[in-house]
mmCIF file of C-alpha atoms and ligand atoms in Angstrom:
data_model
loop_
_atom_site.group_PDB
_atom_site.id
_atom_site.type_symbol
_atom_site.label_atom_id
_atom_site.label_comp_id
_atom_site.label_asym_id
_atom_site.label_seq_id
_atom_site.Cartn_x
_atom_site.Cartn_y
_atom_site.Cartn_z
ATOM 1 C CA MET A 1 -39.471 34.092 24.923
ATOM 2 C CA GLN A 2 -39.947 33.616 21.251
ATOM 3 C CA VAL A 3 -40.230 36.031 18.285
ATOM 4 C CA THR A 4 -42.351 35.181 15.214
ATOM 5 C CA LYS A 5 -42.496 37.219 11.895
ATOM 6 C CA THR A 6 -44.994 35.263 10.080
ATOM 7 C CA VAL A 7 -48.657 34.269 10.521
ATOM 8 C CA ALA A 8 -48.252 30.622 10.018
ATOM 9 C CA GLU A 9 -45.448 30.104 12.605
ATOM 10 C CA THR A 10 -47.515 32.193 15.067
ATOM 11 C CA ARG A 11 -50.622 30.048 14.501
ATOM 12 C CA ALA A 12 -48.533 26.844 14.863
ATOM 13 C CA LEU A 13 -46.970 27.899 18.097
ATOM 14 C CA VAL A 14 -50.651 28.929 19.578
ATOM 15 C CA LYS A 15 -52.092 25.846 18.306
ATOM 16 C CA SER A 16 -49.234 23.559 20.151
ATOM 17 C CA TRP A 17 -50.024 25.580 23.486
ATOM 18 C CA ARG A 18 -53.621 25.105 22.898
ATOM 19 C CA LYS A 19 -53.003 21.407 22.590
ATOM 20 C CA GLU A 20 -51.491 21.542 26.204
ATOM 21 C CA GLY A 21 -54.731 22.961 27.531
ATOM 22 C CA LYS A 22 -52.847 26.391 28.078
ATOM 23 C CA THR A 23 -55.049 29.607 28.033
ATOM 24 C CA VAL A 24 -53.555 32.413 25.728
ATOM 25 C CA GLY A 25 -53.656 36.280 26.371
ATOM 26 C CA LEU A 26 -52.811 38.953 23.633
ATOM 27 C CA VAL A 27 -51.514 42.320 24.428
ATOM 28 C CA PRO A 28 -51.735 44.319 20.657
ATOM 29 C CA THR A 29 -49.185 47.015 20.667
ATOM 30 C CA MET A 30 -47.601 49.207 17.888
ATOM 31 C CA GLY A 31 -44.270 48.941 19.811
ATOM 32 C CA TYR A 32 -42.005 51.608 21.369
ATOM 33 C CA LEU A 33 -43.317 50.204 24.665
ATOM 34 C CA HIS A 34 -43.739 52.059 27.752
ATOM 35 C CA GLU A 35 -44.892 51.670 31.361
ATOM 36 C CA GLY A 36 -48.664 51.749 30.176
ATOM 37 C CA HIS A 37 -47.866 48.839 27.844
ATOM 38 C CA ALA A 38 -46.119 47.153 30.603
ATOM 39 C CA SER A 39 -49.206 47.442 32.829
ATOM 40 C CA LEU A 40 -51.140 45.609 30.099
ATOM 41 C CA ILE A 41 -48.442 42.954 29.744
ATOM 42 C CA ARG A 42 -48.518 42.420 33.648
ATOM 43 C CA LYS A 43 -52.278 41.944 33.800
ATOM 44 C CA CYS A 44 -52.024 39.517 30.969
ATOM 45 C CA ARG A 45 -48.982 37.511 32.730
ATOM 46 C CA GLU A 46 -51.416 37.420 35.835
ATOM 47 C CA GLU A 47 -54.225 36.078 34.094
ATOM 48 C CA ASN A 48 -53.078 33.644 31.354
ATOM 49 C CA ASP A 49 -50.836 30.795 30.893
ATOM 50 C CA ILE A 50 -49.378 32.127 27.776
ATOM 51 C CA VAL A 51 -48.678 36.096 26.950
ATOM 52 C CA VAL A 52 -48.469 37.006 23.513
ATOM 53 C CA VAL A 53 -47.420 40.586 22.675
ATOM 54 C CA SER A 54 -47.865 42.033 19.043
ATOM 55 C CA VAL A 55 -45.621 44.874 17.956
ATOM 56 C CA PHE A 56 -46.597 46.073 14.743
ATOM 57 C CA VAL A 57 -46.949 49.763 13.471
ATOM 58 C CA ASN A 58 -50.133 49.168 11.452
ATOM 59 C CA PRO A 59 -50.187 51.289 8.396
ATOM 60 C CA THR A 60 -53.913 51.038 7.846
ATOM 61 C CA GLN A 61 -54.787 53.194 10.910
ATOM 62 C CA PHE A 62 -52.673 56.270 9.819
ATOM 63 C CA GLY A 63 -54.192 58.734 7.430
ATOM 64 C CA PRO A 64 -52.308 60.283 4.548
ATOM 65 C CA ASN A 65 -50.716 63.228 6.430
ATOM 66 C CA GLU A 66 -50.092 61.526 9.625
ATOM 67 C CA ASP A 67 -47.155 60.269 11.453
ATOM 68 C CA LEU A 68 -46.672 56.560 10.006
ATOM 69 C CA GLU A 69 -42.981 57.044 9.002
ATOM 70 C CA ALA A 70 -42.207 58.977 12.319
ATOM 71 C CA TYR A 71 -43.945 56.681 14.773
ATOM 72 C CA PRO A 72 -41.178 55.732 16.956
ATOM 73 C CA ARG A 73 -39.720 52.292 16.737
ATOM 74 C CA ASP A 74 -37.241 50.298 18.855
ATOM 75 C CA PHE A 75 -37.646 46.567 18.663
ATOM 76 C CA GLU A 76 -34.430 45.815 20.604
ATOM 77 C CA ARG A 77 -35.984 47.614 23.767
ATOM 78 C CA ASP A 78 -39.539 46.071 23.260
ATOM 79 C CA ASN A 79 -37.898 42.556 23.154
ATOM 80 C CA ALA A 80 -36.100 43.310 26.234
ATOM 81 C CA LEU A 81 -39.211 44.766 28.142
ATOM 82 C CA CYS A 82 -41.309 41.922 27.091
ATOM 83 C CA LYS A 83 -38.765 39.191 28.173
ATOM 84 C CA SER A 84 -38.232 40.870 31.688
ATOM 85 C CA LEU A 85 -42.081 40.770 32.027
ATOM 86 C CA GLY A 86 -42.441 37.324 31.274
ATOM 87 C CA ALA A 87 -44.030 37.237 27.950
ATOM 88 C CA ASP A 88 -43.838 33.973 25.866
ATOM 89 C CA LEU A 89 -44.239 35.404 22.407
ATOM 90 C CA ILE A 90 -43.600 38.665 20.367
ATOM 91 C CA PHE A 91 -45.458 38.496 16.868
ATOM 92 C CA HIS A 92 -43.590 40.918 15.015
ATOM 93 C CA PRO A 93 -44.725 40.764 11.361
ATOM 94 C CA GLU A 94 -43.587 43.065 8.490
ATOM 95 C CA PRO A 95 -46.518 45.066 6.895
ATOM 96 C CA GLU A 96 -46.067 42.798 3.828
ATOM 97 C CA GLU A 97 -47.065 39.589 5.944
ATOM 98 C CA MET A 98 -50.115 41.464 7.206
ATOM 99 C CA TYR A 99 -51.415 43.228 4.224
ATOM 100 C CA GLN A 100 -50.900 42.064 0.624
ATOM 101 C CA ASP A 101 -53.271 44.737 -1.369
ATOM 102 C CA PRO A 102 -56.127 44.447 1.070
ATOM 103 C CA CYS A 103 -59.787 44.844 -0.184
ATOM 104 C CA ALA A 104 -61.335 43.473 3.151
ATOM 105 C CA PHE A 105 -61.622 45.698 5.994
ATOM 106 C CA VAL A 106 -63.436 45.856 9.303
ATOM 107 C CA SER A 107 -65.168 49.121 10.052
ATOM 108 C CA ILE A 108 -67.783 49.925 12.944
ATOM 109 C CA GLU A 109 -70.409 52.460 12.168
ATOM 110 C CA THR A 110 -71.557 55.533 14.517
ATOM 111 C CA LEU A 111 -68.890 54.954 17.518
ATOM 112 C CA SER A 112 -66.111 55.738 15.071
ATOM 113 C CA GLU A 113 -67.696 58.685 13.732
ATOM 114 C CA ASN A 114 -67.264 61.430 16.635
ATOM 115 C CA LEU A 115 -64.125 62.188 18.818
ATOM 116 C CA CYS A 116 -60.993 61.181 17.151
ATOM 117 C CA GLY A 117 -63.034 59.815 14.183
ATOM 118 C CA LYS A 118 -63.975 63.418 13.098
ATOM 119 C CA THR A 119 -60.381 64.208 12.506
ATOM 120 C CA ARG A 120 -58.774 60.633 11.818
ATOM 121 C CA PRO A 121 -61.750 59.515 9.361
ATOM 122 C CA ILE A 122 -59.924 56.198 8.532
ATOM 123 C CA HIS A 123 -58.261 55.305 12.020
ATOM 124 C CA PHE A 124 -60.593 53.219 13.626
ATOM 125 C CA ARG A 125 -61.284 51.111 10.280
ATOM 126 C CA GLY A 126 -57.495 50.458 10.342
ATOM 127 C CA VAL A 127 -57.697 49.522 14.105
ATOM 128 C CA CYS A 128 -60.560 47.126 13.739
ATOM 129 C CA THR A 129 -59.095 45.629 10.716
ATOM 130 C CA VAL A 130 -55.794 44.884 12.206
ATOM 131 C CA VAL A 131 -57.252 44.038 15.807
ATOM 132 C CA SER A 132 -59.758 41.622 13.910
ATOM 133 C CA LYS A 133 -56.516 39.906 11.890
ATOM 134 C CA LEU A 134 -54.663 39.441 15.201
ATOM 135 C CA PHE A 135 -57.613 37.997 17.013
ATOM 136 C CA HIS A 136 -57.907 35.542 14.065
ATOM 137 C CA ILE A 137 -54.319 34.870 13.885
ATOM 138 C CA VAL A 138 -53.512 34.448 17.864
ATOM 139 C CA ALA A 139 -57.090 33.379 18.838
ATOM 140 C CA PRO A 140 -56.606 34.477 22.481
ATOM 141 C CA ASP A 141 -58.986 33.915 25.309
ATOM 142 C CA LYS A 142 -58.378 37.605 26.388
ATOM 143 C CA ALA A 143 -56.909 40.608 24.952
ATOM 144 C CA TYR A 144 -55.870 43.805 26.860
ATOM 145 C CA PHE A 145 -56.180 47.361 25.983
ATOM 146 C CA GLY A 146 -55.498 50.709 27.637
ATOM 147 C CA GLN A 147 -58.322 52.979 28.863
ATOM 148 C CA LYS A 148 -56.112 56.073 27.591
ATOM 149 C CA ASP A 149 -57.643 54.963 23.991
ATOM 150 C CA ALA A 150 -60.844 54.974 25.427
ATOM 151 C CA GLN A 151 -62.954 55.380 22.112
ATOM 152 C CA GLN A 152 -60.881 52.523 20.724
ATOM 153 C CA LEU A 153 -61.511 50.307 23.804
ATOM 154 C CA ALA A 154 -65.372 50.972 23.312
ATOM 155 C CA ILE A 155 -65.176 50.460 19.603
ATOM 156 C CA ILE A 156 -63.124 47.076 20.152
ATOM 157 C CA ARG A 157 -65.717 45.973 22.908
ATOM 158 C CA LYS A 158 -68.722 46.465 20.375
ATOM 159 C CA MET A 159 -66.904 44.762 17.414
ATOM 160 C CA VAL A 160 -66.386 41.791 19.726
ATOM 161 C CA ARG A 161 -70.092 41.926 20.535
ATOM 162 C CA ASP A 162 -71.402 42.549 17.068
ATOM 163 C CA LEU A 163 -68.988 40.011 15.308
ATOM 164 C CA ASN A 164 -69.189 37.369 17.938
ATOM 165 C CA PHE A 165 -65.459 36.983 18.551
ATOM 166 C CA ASP A 166 -65.167 34.665 21.442
ATOM 167 C CA ILE A 167 -62.566 36.777 23.316
ATOM 168 C CA GLU A 168 -62.985 38.817 26.541
ATOM 169 C CA ILE A 169 -61.701 42.172 26.149
ATOM 170 C CA VAL A 170 -59.995 43.524 29.259
ATOM 171 C CA GLY A 171 -59.581 47.256 29.748
ATOM 172 C CA CYS A 172 -56.673 48.549 31.845
ATOM 173 C CA PRO A 173 -56.374 52.058 33.700
ATOM 174 C CA ILE A 174 -54.326 54.952 32.156
ATOM 175 C CA ILE A 175 -50.787 55.165 33.403
ATOM 176 C CA ARG A 176 -49.513 58.510 34.070
ATOM 177 C CA GLU A 177 -46.055 60.278 34.645
ATOM 178 C CA GLU A 178 -45.407 61.157 38.138
ATOM 179 C CA ASP A 179 -46.310 64.940 36.894
ATOM 180 C CA GLY A 180 -49.829 63.565 35.247
ATOM 181 C CA LEU A 181 -49.039 63.454 31.742
ATOM 182 C CA ALA A 182 -50.708 60.265 30.333
ATOM 183 C CA LYS A 183 -47.872 57.901 28.953
ATOM 184 C CA SER A 184 -47.941 57.552 25.292
ATOM 185 C CA SER A 185 -45.438 56.648 22.754
ATOM 186 C CA ARG A 186 -45.968 60.195 21.005
ATOM 187 C CA ASN A 187 -44.809 61.924 24.145
ATOM 188 C CA THR A 188 -41.149 61.214 22.544
ATOM 189 C CA TYR A 189 -42.176 64.042 19.946
ATOM 190 C CA LEU A 190 -42.325 66.720 22.533
ATOM 191 C CA ASN A 191 -39.504 68.961 23.308
ATOM 192 C CA PRO A 192 -38.847 70.179 26.813
ATOM 193 C CA GLN A 193 -40.970 73.356 26.410
ATOM 194 C CA GLU A 194 -43.824 71.309 24.903
ATOM 195 C CA ARG A 195 -43.617 68.466 27.320
ATOM 196 C CA GLN A 196 -44.205 71.064 30.204
ATOM 197 C CA ALA A 197 -47.240 72.445 27.986
ATOM 198 C CA ALA A 198 -48.565 69.087 27.815
ATOM 199 C CA LEU A 199 -49.520 69.084 31.363
ATOM 200 C CA CYS A 200 -52.454 70.995 30.506
ATOM 201 C CA LEU A 201 -54.343 67.905 29.280
ATOM 202 C CA SER A 202 -54.077 66.057 32.857
ATOM 203 C CA ARG A 203 -54.664 69.506 34.428
ATOM 204 C CA ALA A 204 -58.000 69.861 32.536
ATOM 205 C CA VAL A 205 -59.001 66.112 33.302
ATOM 206 C CA LYS A 206 -58.297 66.954 37.094
ATOM 207 C CA ARG A 207 -60.677 70.034 36.581
ATOM 208 C CA GLY A 208 -63.359 68.062 34.863
ATOM 209 C CA GLN A 209 -63.349 65.385 37.519
ATOM 210 C CA GLU A 210 -63.669 68.061 40.359
ATOM 211 C CA LEU A 211 -66.650 69.574 38.796
ATOM 212 C CA ILE A 212 -68.714 66.655 37.130
ATOM 213 C CA ALA A 213 -71.978 65.717 39.003
ATOM 214 C CA PRO A 214 -74.943 64.158 38.171
ATOM 215 C CA GLY A 215 -77.605 65.895 36.331
ATOM 216 C CA MET A 216 -75.139 68.567 35.322
ATOM 217 C CA ASP A 217 -74.844 70.436 31.895
ATOM 218 C CA SER A 218 -72.038 68.841 30.111
ATOM 219 C CA GLU A 219 -71.003 72.234 28.910
ATOM 220 C CA ALA A 220 -70.490 73.575 32.200
ATOM 221 C CA VAL A 221 -67.981 70.932 32.749
ATOM 222 C CA LEU A 222 -66.311 71.260 29.414
ATOM 223 C CA LYS A 223 -66.021 75.080 29.311
ATOM 224 C CA GLU A 224 -63.803 75.000 32.324
ATOM 225 C CA MET A 225 -61.724 72.105 31.017
ATOM 226 C CA ARG A 226 -61.303 73.966 27.704
ATOM 227 C CA ALA A 227 -60.158 77.075 29.656
ATOM 228 C CA VAL A 228 -57.541 75.255 31.507
ATOM 229 C CA ILE A 229 -56.173 74.173 28.036
ATOM 230 C CA GLU A 230 -56.777 77.610 26.521
ATOM 231 C CA ALA A 231 -54.554 79.013 29.218
ATOM 232 C CA GLU A 232 -51.642 77.060 27.544
ATOM 233 C CA PRO A 233 -50.243 79.077 24.625
ATOM 234 C CA LEU A 234 -48.519 75.939 22.912
ATOM 235 C CA ALA A 235 -51.877 74.183 23.112
ATOM 236 C CA ARG A 236 -54.399 73.927 20.245
ATOM 237 C CA ILE A 237 -57.811 72.034 21.145
ATOM 238 C CA ASP A 238 -59.030 69.389 18.655
ATOM 239 C CA TYR A 239 -61.885 68.474 20.810
ATOM 240 C CA VAL A 240 -62.978 68.415 24.342
ATOM 241 C CA SER A 241 -66.111 66.202 24.560
ATOM 242 C CA MET A 242 -68.443 64.688 26.866
ATOM 243 C CA VAL A 243 -70.135 61.430 25.234
ATOM 244 C CA ASP A 244 -72.270 58.371 26.095
ATOM 245 C CA ALA A 245 -69.957 55.765 27.496
ATOM 246 C CA LEU A 246 -71.237 53.008 25.077
ATOM 247 C CA THR A 247 -72.274 54.949 21.959
ATOM 248 C CA MET A 248 -69.786 57.811 21.873
ATOM 249 C CA ARG A 249 -72.470 60.090 21.307
ATOM 250 C CA ASP A 250 -72.246 63.728 22.777
ATOM 251 C CA VAL A 251 -74.253 64.153 25.739
ATOM 252 C CA GLU A 252 -76.155 67.383 26.983
ATOM 253 C CA LYS A 253 -76.334 66.235 30.739
ATOM 254 C CA VAL A 254 -74.517 64.080 33.102
ATOM 255 C CA ASP A 255 -77.367 61.743 32.968
ATOM 256 C CA ARG A 256 -75.937 58.344 32.461
ATOM 257 C CA ASP A 257 -72.311 56.734 32.465
ATOM 258 C CA VAL A 258 -70.068 59.098 30.437
ATOM 259 C CA LEU A 259 -66.740 59.406 28.844
ATOM 260 C CA VAL A 260 -65.062 63.008 28.852
ATOM 261 C CA ALA A 261 -62.395 62.858 26.445
ATOM 262 C CA MET A 262 -60.066 65.300 24.732
ATOM 263 C CA ALA A 263 -57.521 65.658 21.830
ATOM 264 C CA VAL A 264 -54.852 68.423 21.894
ATOM 265 C CA TYR A 265 -52.211 69.530 19.719
ATOM 266 C CA ILE A 266 -48.953 70.595 21.478
ATOM 267 C CA GLY A 267 -47.136 72.027 18.961
ATOM 268 C CA LYS A 268 -47.424 69.522 15.959
ATOM 269 C CA THR A 269 -48.140 66.598 18.411
ATOM 270 C CA ARG A 270 -51.696 65.415 18.874
ATOM 271 C CA LEU A 271 -52.286 64.010 22.437
ATOM 272 C CA ILE A 272 -55.377 62.420 23.989
ATOM 273 C CA ASP A 273 -56.505 62.116 27.458
ATOM 274 C CA ASN A 274 -59.881 61.161 29.076
ATOM 275 C CA PHE A 275 -61.645 60.249 32.198
ATOM 276 C CA SER A 276 -64.772 58.165 32.919
ATOM 277 C CA TYR A 277 -67.687 59.142 35.024
ATOM 278 C CA GLU A 278 -70.485 56.752 36.308
ATOM 279 C CA VAL A 279 -73.739 58.277 37.622
HETATM 280 O O1 PAF B 301 -53.543 51.122 20.701
HETATM 281 C C1 PAF B 301 -52.645 50.680 19.886
HETATM 282 O O2 PAF B 301 -51.464 50.708 19.946
HETATM 283 C C2 PAF B 301 -53.125 50.315 18.206
HETATM 284 O O3 PAF B 301 -54.120 50.927 17.899
HETATM 285 C C3 PAF B 301 -53.420 48.869 18.391
HETATM 286 C C4 PAF B 301 -54.702 48.405 19.010
HETATM 287 C C5 PAF B 301 -52.340 48.000 18.860
HETATM 288 C C6 PAF B 301 -53.902 48.419 16.799
HETATM 289 O O4 PAF B 301 -52.703 48.838 15.955
#
């Protein structure tokens, strides 16, 4: 497995693989890899000749008061995990390699305005910008993203369609801890008491899955889910919403494929979870 730090050496390597007729898969990450990322890398390994993992904590997707500095990093561990999973290359650039006083950004309208976009107004512009850059640098055949970041996945699919990237986007299921908590690098912020409290998210997901049925009022489901979270003293709801699975707009009834998504603060840590429902 190789590690590159620059755009030029990454492009040269990918070009050489392409010359040999090899297919290339990309797993974009911000590092501090966990079992969720491992599932993406495994899927990418199954479906491509070459597996590229990018490890880059992308500054443009963090707001001014967010956790860019605190975001957990452990490249040694990431390196070992990627190696053990059979990755061929880690692209691990410094911020200065990716951004030199940037003026060009990629943003996507409407889909990024609801849910996480409400409290994180520049987040998806940063995500779309860095993912576009990675797509240009690595030029993969396929790229792998987790369903845990469901709004991100919907936005990237739409960006790829709207901007004609010749890349297949593969969405992969949420990976959970044994007790139900969705795997996330941010789970490391939780103290033991908060870790226990964080289970209210997966409990709310379960409650929503039990209740939801075609034709129901969305509020009938969401009210019950909110009640599960509100019963947990350490939890504070950012949102619990039901949206159209493609447009990310709120729906009043379960009359189409929907995403039921939530963001909840446990202490200072903001966690997300969701489930999809097809009518
Ligand atoms: O999901 C993530 O870890 C990030 O948003 C991504 C897609 C790697 C872009 O920085």
